[in-house]
Coordinates of N, CA and C in Angstrom, one line a residue:
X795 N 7.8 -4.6 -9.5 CA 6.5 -5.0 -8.9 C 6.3 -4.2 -7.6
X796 N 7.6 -4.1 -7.1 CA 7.0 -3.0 -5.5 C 6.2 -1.8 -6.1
X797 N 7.3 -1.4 -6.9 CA 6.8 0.4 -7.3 C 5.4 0.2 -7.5
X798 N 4.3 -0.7 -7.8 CA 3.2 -0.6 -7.9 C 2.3 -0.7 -6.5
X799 N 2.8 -1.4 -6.2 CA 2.3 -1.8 -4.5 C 3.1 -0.4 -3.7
X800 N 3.7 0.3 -4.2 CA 4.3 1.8 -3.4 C 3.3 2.8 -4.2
X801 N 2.7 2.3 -5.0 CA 2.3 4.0 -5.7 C 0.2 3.4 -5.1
X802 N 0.4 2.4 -5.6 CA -1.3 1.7 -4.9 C -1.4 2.4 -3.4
X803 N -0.4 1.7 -2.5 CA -0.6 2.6 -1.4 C -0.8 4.0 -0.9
X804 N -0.3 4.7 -1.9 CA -0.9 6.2 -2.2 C -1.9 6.5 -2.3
X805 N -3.0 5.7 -2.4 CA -4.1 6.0 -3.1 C -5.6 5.3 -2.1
X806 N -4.9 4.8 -1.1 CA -6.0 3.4 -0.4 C -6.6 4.8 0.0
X807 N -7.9 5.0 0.1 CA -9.0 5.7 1.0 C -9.1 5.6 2.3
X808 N -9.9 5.9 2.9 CA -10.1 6.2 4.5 C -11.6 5.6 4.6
X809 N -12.4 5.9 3.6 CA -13.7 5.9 3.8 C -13.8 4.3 3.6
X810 N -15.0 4.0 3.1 CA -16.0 2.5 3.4 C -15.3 1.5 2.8
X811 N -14.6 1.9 1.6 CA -14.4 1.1 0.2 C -12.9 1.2 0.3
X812 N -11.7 0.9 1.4 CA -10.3 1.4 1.3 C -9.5 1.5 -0.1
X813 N -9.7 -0.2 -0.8 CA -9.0 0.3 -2.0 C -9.1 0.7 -3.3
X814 N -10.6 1.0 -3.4 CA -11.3 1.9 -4.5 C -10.1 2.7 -5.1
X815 N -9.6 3.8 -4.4 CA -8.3 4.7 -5.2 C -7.3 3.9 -5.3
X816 N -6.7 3.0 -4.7 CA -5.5 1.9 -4.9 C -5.8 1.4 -6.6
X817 N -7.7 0.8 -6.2 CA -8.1 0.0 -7.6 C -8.0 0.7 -9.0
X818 N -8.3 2.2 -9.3 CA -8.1 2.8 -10.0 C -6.8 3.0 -10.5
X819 N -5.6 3.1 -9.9 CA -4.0 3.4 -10.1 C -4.3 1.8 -11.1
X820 N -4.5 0.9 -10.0 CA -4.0 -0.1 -10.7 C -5.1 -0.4 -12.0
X821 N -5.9 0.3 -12.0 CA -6.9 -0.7 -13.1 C -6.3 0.3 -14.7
X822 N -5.8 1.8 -14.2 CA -5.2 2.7 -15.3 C -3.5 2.3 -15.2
X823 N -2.9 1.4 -14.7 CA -1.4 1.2 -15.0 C -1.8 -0.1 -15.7
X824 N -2.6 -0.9 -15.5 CA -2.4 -2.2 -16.5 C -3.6 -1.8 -17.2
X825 N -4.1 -0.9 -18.0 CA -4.5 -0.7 -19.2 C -3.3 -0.4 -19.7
X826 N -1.9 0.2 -19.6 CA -0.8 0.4 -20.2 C 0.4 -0.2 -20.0
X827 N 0.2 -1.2 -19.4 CA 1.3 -1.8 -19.0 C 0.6 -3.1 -18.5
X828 N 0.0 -3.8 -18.7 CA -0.1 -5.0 -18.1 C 0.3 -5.9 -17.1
X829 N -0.6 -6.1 -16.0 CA 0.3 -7.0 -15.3 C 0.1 -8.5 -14.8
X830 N 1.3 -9.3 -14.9 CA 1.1 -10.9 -15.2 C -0.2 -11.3 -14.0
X831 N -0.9 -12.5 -14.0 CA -1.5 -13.3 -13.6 C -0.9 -13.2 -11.7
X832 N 0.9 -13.3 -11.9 CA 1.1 -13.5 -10.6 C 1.7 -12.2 -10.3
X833 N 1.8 -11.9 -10.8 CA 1.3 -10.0 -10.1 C -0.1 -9.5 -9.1
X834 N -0.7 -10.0 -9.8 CA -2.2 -9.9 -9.7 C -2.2 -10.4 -8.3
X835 N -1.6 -11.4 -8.2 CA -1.7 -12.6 -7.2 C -1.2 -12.4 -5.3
X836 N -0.8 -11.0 -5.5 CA 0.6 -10.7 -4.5 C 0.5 -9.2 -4.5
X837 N -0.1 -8.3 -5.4 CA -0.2 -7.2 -4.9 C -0.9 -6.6 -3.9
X838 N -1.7 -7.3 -3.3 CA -2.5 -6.4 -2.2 C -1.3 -7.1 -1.0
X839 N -0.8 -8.3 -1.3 CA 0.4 -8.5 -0.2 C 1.5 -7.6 -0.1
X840 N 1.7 -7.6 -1.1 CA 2.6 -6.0 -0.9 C 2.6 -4.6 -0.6
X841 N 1.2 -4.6 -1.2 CA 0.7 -2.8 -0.4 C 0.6 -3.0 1.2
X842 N 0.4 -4.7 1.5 CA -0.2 -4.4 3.1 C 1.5 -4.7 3.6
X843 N 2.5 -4.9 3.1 CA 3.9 -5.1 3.6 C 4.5 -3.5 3.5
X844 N 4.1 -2.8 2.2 CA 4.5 -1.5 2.2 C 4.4 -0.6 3.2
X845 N 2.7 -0.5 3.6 CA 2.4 -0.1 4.8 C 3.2 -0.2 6.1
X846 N 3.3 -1.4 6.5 CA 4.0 -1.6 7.4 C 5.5 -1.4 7.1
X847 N 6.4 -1.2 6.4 CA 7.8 -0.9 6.0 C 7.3 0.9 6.6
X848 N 6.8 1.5 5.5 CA 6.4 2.9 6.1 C 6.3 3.3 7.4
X849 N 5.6 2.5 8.4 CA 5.7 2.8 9.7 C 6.8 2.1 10.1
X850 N 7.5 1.2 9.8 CA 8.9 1.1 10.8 C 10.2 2.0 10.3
X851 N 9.7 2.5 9.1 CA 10.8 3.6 8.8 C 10.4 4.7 9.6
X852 N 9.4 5.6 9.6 CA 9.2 6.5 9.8 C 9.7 6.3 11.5
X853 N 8.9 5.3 12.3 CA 9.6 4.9 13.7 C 11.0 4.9 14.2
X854 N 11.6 4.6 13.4 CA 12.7 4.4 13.4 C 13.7 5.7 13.1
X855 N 12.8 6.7 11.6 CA 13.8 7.9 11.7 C 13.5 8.5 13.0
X856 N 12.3 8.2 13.6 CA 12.1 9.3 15.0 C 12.9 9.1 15.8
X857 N 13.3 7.9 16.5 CA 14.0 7.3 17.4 C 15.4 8.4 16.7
X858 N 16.3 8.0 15.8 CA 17.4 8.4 15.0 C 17.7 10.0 15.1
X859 N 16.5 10.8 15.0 CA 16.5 12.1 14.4 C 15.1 12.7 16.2
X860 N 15.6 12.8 17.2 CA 14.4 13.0 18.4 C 14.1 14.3 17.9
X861 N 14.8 15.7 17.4 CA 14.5 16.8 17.5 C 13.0 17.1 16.3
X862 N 13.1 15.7 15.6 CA 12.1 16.0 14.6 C 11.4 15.3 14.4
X863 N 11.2 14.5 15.6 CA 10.1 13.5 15.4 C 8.3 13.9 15.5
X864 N 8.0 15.2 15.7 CA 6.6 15.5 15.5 C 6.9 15.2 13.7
X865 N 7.7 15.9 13.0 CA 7.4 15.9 11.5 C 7.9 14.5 10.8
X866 N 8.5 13.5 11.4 CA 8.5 12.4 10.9 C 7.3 11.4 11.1
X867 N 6.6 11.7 12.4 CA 5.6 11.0 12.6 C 4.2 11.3 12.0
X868 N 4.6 12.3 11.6 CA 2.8 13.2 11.1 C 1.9 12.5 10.5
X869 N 2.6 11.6 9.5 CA 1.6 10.4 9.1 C 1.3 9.1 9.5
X870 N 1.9 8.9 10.0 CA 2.0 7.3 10.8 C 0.7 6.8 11.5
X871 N 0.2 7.6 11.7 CA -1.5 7.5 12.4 C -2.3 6.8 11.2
X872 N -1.9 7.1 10.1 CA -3.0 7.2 9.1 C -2.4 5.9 8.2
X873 N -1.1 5.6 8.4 CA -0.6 4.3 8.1 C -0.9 3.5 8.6
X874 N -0.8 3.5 10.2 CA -1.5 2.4 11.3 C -2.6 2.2 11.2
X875 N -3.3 3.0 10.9 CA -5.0 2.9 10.4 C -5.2 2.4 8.9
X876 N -4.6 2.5 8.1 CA -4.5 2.0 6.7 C -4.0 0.4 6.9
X877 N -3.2 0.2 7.8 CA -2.6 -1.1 8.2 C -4.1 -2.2 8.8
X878 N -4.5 -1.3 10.0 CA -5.7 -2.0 10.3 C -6.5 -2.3 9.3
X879 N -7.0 -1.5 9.1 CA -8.2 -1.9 7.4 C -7.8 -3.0 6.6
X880 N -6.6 -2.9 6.3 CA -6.3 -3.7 5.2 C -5.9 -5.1 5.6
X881 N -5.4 -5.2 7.1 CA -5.0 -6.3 7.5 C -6.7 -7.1 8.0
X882 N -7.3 -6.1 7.9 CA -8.8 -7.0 8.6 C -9.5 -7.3 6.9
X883 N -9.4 -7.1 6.2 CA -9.7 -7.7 4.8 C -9.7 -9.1 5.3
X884 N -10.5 -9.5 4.3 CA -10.6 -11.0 3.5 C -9.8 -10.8 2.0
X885 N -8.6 -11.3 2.1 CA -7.4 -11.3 1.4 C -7.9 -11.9 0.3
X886 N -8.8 -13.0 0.1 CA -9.1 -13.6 -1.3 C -9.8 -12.5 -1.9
X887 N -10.8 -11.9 -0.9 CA -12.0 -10.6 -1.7 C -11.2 -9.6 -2.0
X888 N -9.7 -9.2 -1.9 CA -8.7 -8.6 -1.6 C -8.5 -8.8 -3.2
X889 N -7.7 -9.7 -3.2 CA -7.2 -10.0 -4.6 C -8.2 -10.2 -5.6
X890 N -9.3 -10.8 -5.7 CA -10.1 -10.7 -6.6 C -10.6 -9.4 -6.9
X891 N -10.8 -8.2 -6.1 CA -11.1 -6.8 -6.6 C -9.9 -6.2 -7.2
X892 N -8.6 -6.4 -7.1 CA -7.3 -6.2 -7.8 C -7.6 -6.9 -9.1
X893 N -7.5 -8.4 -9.1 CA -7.7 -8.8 -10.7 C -9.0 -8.3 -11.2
X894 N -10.2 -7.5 -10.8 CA -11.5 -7.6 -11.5 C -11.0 -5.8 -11.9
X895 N -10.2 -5.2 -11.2 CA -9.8 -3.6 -11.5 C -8.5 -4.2 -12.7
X896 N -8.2 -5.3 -13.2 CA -7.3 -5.7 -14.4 C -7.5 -6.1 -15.8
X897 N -9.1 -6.0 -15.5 CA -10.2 -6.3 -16.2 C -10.2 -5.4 -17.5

């Protein structure tokens, strides 16, 4: 179930509509694979835990690795910003456009 909530996160937009590209991964993996009721139920909780795992890794190799912390951090901006978005959702309107992309 993560690997779906890791590949969704690949896909969240920037622009108006964040998880339009997330919705599409997922609306073309469960035309071929179906996913249960309580899948449905917990994936956007996942993509928004994913996010945040991604920025404490990447944080963390910086601290670990100082001489390369410009190239570990290069995305993390865009995580923390993907984090905000997603955390300011209405979580129910959240999962209901996940189950309506299962459609």
């Amino acid at each position: 179930m993560e690997n779906r909530a890791y590949a969704a996160t690949y896909h969240l937009d920037a622009g108006l509509d964040p998880l339009s590209g997330a919705l599409e991964l997922i609306s073309g993996f469960h035309s071929v694979f179906a996913l249960r009721e309580e899948e449905i139920d917990i994936l956007f909780d996942l993509m928004l835990i994913r996010v945040v795992v991604r920025i404490i890794i990447a944080r963390l190799r910086a601290e670990f690795f100082p001489p390369n912390t410009e190239y570990i951090l290069r995305n993390t901006d865009i995580a923390v910003s993907q984090f905000g978005t997603l955390a300011s959702m209405n979580r129910l309107a959240a999962v209901d456009a996940v189950r309506n992309a299962c459609r």
